[in-house]
JSON list of C-alpha atoms in Angstrom, two decimals:
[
{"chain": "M", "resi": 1, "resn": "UNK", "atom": "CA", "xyz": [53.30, -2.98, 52.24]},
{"chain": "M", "resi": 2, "resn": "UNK", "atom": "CA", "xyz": [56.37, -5.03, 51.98]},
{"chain": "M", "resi": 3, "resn": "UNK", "atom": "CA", "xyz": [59.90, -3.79, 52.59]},
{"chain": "M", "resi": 4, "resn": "UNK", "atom": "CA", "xyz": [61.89, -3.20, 48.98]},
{"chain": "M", "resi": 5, "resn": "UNK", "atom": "CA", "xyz": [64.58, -4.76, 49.87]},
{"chain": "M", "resi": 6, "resn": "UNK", "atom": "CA", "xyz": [62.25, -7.93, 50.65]},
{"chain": "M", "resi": 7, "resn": "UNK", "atom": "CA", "xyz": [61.02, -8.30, 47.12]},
{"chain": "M", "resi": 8, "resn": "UNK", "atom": "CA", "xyz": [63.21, -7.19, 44.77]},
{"chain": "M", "resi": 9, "resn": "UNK", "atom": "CA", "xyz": [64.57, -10.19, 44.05]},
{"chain": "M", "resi": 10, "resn": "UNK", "atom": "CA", "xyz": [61.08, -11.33, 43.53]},
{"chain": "M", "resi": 11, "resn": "UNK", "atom": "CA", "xyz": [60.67, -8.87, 41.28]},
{"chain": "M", "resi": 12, "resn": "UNK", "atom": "CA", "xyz": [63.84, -9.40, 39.48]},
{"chain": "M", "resi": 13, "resn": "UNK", "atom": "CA", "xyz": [62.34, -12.98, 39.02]},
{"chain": "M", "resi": 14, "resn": "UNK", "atom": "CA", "xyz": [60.26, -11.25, 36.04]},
{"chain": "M", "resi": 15, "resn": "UNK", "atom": "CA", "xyz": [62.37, -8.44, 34.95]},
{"chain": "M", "resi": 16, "resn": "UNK", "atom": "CA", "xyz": [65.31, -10.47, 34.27]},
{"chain": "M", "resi": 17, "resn": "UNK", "atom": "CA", "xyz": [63.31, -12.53, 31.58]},
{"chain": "M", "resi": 18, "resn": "UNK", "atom": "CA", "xyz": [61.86, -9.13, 30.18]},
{"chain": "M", "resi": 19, "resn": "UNK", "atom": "CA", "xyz": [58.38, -8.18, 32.50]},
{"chain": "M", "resi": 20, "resn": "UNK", "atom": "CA", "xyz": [57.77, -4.82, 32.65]},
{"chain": "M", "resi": 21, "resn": "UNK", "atom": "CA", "xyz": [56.82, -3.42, 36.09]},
{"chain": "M", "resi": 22, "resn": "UNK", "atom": "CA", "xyz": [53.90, -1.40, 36.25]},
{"chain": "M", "resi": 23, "resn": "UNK", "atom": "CA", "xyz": [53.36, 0.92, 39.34]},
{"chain": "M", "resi": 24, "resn": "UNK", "atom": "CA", "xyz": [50.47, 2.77, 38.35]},
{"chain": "M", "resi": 25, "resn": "UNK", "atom": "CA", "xyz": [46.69, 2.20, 37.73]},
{"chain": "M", "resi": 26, "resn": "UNK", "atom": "CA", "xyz": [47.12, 4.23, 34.29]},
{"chain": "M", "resi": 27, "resn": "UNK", "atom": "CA", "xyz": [50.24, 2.07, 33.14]},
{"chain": "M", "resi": 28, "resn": "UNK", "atom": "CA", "xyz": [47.57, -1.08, 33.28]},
{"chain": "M", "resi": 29, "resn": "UNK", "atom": "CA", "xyz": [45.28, 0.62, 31.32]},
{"chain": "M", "resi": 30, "resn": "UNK", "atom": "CA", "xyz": [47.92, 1.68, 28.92]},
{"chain": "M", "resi": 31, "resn": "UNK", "atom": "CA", "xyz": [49.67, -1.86, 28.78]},
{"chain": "M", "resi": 32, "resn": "UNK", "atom": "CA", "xyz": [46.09, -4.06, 28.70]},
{"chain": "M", "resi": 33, "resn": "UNK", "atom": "CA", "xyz": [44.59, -1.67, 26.03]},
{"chain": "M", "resi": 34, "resn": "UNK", "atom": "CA", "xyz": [47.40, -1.95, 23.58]},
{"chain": "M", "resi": 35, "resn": "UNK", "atom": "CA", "xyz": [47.21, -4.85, 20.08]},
{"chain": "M", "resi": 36, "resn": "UNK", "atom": "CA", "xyz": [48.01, -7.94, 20.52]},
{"chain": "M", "resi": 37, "resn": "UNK", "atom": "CA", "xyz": [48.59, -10.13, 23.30]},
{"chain": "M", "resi": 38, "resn": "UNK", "atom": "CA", "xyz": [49.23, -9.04, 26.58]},
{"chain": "M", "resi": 39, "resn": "UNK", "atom": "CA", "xyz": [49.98, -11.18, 29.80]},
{"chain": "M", "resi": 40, "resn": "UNK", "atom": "CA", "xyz": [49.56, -9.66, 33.29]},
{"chain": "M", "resi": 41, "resn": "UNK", "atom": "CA", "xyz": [51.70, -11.70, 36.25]},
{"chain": "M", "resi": 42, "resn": "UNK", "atom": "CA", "xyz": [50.65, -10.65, 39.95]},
{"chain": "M", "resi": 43, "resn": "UNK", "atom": "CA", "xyz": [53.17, -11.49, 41.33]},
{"chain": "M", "resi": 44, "resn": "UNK", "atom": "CA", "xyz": [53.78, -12.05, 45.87]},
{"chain": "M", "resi": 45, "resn": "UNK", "atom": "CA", "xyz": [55.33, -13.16, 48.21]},
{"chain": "M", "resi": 46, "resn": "UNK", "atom": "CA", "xyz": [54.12, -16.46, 48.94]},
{"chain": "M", "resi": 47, "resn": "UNK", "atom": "CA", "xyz": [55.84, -19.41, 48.26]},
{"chain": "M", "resi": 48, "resn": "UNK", "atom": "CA", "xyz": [53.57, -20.86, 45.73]},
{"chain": "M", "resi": 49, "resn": "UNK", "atom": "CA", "xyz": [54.82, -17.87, 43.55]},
{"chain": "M", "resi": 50, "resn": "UNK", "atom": "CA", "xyz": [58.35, -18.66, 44.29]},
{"chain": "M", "resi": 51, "resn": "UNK", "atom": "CA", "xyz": [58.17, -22.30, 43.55]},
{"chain": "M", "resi": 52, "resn": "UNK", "atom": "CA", "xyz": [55.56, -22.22, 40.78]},
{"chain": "M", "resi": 53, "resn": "UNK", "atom": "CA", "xyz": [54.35, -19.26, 39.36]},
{"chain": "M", "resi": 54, "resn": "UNK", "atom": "CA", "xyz": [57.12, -17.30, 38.59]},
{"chain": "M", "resi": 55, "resn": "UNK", "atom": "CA", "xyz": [59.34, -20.08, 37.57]},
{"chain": "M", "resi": 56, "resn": "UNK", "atom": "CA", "xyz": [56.55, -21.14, 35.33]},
{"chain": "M", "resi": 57, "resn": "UNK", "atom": "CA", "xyz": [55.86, -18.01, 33.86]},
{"chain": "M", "resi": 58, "resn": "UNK", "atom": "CA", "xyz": [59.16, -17.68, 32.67]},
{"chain": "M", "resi": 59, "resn": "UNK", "atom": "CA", "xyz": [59.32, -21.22, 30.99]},
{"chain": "M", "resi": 60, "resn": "UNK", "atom": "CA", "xyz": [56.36, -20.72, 29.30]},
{"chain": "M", "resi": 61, "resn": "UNK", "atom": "CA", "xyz": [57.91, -17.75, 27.15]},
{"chain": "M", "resi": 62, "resn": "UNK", "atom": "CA", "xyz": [60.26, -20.42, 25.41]},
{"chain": "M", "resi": 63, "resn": "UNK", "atom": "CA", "xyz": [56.96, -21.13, 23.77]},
{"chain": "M", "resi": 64, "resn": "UNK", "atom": "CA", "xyz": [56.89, -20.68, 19.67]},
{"chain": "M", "resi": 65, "resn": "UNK", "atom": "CA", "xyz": [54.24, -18.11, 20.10]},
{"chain": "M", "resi": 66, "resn": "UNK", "atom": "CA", "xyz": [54.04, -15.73, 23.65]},
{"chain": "M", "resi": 67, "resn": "UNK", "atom": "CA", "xyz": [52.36, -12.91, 24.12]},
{"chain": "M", "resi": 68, "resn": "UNK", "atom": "CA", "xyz": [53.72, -9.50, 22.24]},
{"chain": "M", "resi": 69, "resn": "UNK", "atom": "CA", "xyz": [53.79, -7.70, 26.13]},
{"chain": "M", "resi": 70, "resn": "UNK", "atom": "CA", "xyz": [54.52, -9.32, 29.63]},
{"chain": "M", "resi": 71, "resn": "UNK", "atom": "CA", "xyz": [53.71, -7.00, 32.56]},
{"chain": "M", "resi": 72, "resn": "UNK", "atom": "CA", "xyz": [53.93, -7.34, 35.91]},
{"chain": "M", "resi": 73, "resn": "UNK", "atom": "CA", "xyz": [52.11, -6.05, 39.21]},
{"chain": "M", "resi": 74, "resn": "UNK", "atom": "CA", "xyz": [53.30, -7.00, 42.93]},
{"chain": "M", "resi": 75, "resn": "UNK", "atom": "CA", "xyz": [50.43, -7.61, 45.11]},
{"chain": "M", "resi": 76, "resn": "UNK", "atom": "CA", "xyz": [51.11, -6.01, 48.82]},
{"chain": "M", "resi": 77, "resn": "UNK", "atom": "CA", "xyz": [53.56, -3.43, 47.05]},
{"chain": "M", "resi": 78, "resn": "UNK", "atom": "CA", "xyz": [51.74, -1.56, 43.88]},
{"chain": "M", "resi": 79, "resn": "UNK", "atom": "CA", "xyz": [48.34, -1.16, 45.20]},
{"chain": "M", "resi": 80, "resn": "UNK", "atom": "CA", "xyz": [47.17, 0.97, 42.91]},
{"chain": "M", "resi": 81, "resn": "UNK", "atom": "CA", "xyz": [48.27, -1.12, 40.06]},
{"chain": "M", "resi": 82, "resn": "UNK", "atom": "CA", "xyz": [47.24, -4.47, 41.45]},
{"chain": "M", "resi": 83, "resn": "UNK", "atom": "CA", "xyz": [44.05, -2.94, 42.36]},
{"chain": "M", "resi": 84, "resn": "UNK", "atom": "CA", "xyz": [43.40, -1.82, 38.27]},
{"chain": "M", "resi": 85, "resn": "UNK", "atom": "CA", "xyz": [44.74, -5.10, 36.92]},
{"chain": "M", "resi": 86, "resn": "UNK", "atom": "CA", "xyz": [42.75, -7.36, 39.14]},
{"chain": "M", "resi": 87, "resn": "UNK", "atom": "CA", "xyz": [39.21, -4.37, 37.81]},
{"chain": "M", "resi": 88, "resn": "UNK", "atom": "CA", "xyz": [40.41, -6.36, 34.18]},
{"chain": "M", "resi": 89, "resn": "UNK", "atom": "CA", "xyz": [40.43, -9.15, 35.51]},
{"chain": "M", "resi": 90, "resn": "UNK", "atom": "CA", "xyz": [36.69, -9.45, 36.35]},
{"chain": "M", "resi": 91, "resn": "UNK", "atom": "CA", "xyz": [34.69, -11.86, 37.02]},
{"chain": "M", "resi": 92, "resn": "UNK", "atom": "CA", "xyz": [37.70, -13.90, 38.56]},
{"chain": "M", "resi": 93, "resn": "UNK", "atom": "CA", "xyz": [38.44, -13.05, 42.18]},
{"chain": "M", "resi": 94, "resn": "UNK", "atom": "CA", "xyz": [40.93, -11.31, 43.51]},
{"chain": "M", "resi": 95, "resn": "UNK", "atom": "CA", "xyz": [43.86, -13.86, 44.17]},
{"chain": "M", "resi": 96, "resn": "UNK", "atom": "CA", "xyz": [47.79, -13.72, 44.11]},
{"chain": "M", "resi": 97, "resn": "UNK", "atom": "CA", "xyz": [49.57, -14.82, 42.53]},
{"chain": "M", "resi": 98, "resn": "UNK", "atom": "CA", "xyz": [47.53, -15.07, 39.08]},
{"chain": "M", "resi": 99, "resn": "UNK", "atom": "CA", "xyz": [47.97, -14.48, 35.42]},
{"chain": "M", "resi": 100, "resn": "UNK", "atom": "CA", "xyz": [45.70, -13.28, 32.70]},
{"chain": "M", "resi": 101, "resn": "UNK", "atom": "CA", "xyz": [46.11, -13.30, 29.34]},
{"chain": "M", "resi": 102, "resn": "UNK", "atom": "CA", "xyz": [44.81, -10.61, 27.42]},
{"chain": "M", "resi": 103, "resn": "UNK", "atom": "CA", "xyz": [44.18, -9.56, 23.81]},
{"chain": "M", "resi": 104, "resn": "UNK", "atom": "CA", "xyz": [43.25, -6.36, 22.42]},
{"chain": "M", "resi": 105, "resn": "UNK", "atom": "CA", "xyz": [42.35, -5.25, 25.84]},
{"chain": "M", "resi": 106, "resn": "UNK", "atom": "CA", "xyz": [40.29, -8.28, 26.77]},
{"chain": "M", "resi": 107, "resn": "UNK", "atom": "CA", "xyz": [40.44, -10.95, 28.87]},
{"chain": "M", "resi": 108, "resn": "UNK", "atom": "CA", "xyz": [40.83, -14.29, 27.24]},
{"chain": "M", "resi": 109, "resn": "UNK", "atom": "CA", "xyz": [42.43, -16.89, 29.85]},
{"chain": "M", "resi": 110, "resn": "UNK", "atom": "CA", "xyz": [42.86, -16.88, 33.27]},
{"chain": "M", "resi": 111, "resn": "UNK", "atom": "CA", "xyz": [45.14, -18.72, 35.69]},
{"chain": "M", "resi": 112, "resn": "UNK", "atom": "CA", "xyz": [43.98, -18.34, 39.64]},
{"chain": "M", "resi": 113, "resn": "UNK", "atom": "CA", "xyz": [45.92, -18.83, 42.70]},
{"chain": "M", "resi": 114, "resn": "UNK", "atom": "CA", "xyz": [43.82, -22.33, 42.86]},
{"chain": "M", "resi": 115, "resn": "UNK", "atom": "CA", "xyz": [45.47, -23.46, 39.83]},
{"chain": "M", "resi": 116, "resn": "UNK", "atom": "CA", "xyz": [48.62, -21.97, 40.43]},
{"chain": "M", "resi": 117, "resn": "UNK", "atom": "CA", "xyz": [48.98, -23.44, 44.12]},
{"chain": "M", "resi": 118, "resn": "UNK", "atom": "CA", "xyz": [50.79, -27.30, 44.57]},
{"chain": "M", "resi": 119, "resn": "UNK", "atom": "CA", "xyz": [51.12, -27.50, 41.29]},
{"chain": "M", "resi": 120, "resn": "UNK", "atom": "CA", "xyz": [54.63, -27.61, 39.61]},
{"chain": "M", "resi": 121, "resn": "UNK", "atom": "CA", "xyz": [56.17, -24.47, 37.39]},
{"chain": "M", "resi": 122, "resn": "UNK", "atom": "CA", "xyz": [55.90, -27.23, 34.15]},
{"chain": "M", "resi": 123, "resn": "UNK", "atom": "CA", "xyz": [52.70, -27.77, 34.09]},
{"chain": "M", "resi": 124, "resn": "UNK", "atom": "CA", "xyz": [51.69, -23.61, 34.64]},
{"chain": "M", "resi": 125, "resn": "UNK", "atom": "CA", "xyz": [53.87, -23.19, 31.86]},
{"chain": "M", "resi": 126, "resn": "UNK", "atom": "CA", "xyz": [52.07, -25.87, 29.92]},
{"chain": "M", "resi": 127, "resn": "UNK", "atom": "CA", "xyz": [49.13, -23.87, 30.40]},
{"chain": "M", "resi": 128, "resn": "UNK", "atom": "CA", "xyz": [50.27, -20.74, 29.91]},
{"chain": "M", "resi": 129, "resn": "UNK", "atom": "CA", "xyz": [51.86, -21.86, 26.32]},
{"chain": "M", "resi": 130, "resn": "UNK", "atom": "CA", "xyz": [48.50, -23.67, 26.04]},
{"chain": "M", "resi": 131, "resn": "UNK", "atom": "CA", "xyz": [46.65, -19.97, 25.85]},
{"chain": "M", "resi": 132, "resn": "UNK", "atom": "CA", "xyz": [49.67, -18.68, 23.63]},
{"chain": "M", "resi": 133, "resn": "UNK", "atom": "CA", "xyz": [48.71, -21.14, 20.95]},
{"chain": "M", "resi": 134, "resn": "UNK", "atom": "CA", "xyz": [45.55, -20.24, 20.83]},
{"chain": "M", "resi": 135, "resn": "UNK", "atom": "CA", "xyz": [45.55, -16.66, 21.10]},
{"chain": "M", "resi": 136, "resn": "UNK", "atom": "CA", "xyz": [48.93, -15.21, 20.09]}
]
């Protein structure tokens, strides 16, 4: 497990723009089951989620359409969560960082570390607003 003082401003990468941290297994459930569109950010440490995942998640929400909810989980930090989110996100393997997009509880695009890694926070917003038009 990471320190807290070590990734809160990580964290605060999401919240600032409006994520919602989620801490516990249930408050996946609760946040994946409800209407609409909901996208799920695990968010780390590395660098590629410094450089290009969280900067592109954030860009992508100046979209037109974006999902109703935007959660977050920190892989090495909310086990328990990361663990449940990662149970939706089945058949994809476990990676971080990685986004899914889901709605009405299921799983409907999927961004891997693979495409998240050396690739710049434009075009995994690109991506991301890609999904949005299609399924928000």
């Amino acid at each position: 497990m990471y320190p807290a003082e070590l990734v809160k401003p990580m964290r605060e990468d999401l919240t600032k723009v409006g994520f919602e941290e989620l801490h516990t297994a249930e408050a996946v459930n609760t946040a994946i089951a409800k209407e609409g569109t909901t996208l799920v950010v695990v968010n780390s440490v590395c660098g590629c989620a410094a450089a290009n995942a969280r900067p592109g998640a954030s860009m992508s929400l100046a979209n037109d359409k974006k999902p109703a909810h935007i959660v977050t989980v920190f892989a090495g930090v909310d086990k328990e969560a990361v663990d449940q989110a990662r149970a939706h996100m089945v058949p994809f393997p476990p990676s971080s960082p990685c986004m899914a997009l889901f709605k009405d509880g299921e799983l409907v695009h999927m961004l891997e570390r693979h495409h998240i890694e050396g690739r710049p926070a434009e075009l995994i917003a690109e991506n991301l607003m890609d999904a949005y038009n299609v399924h928000c």
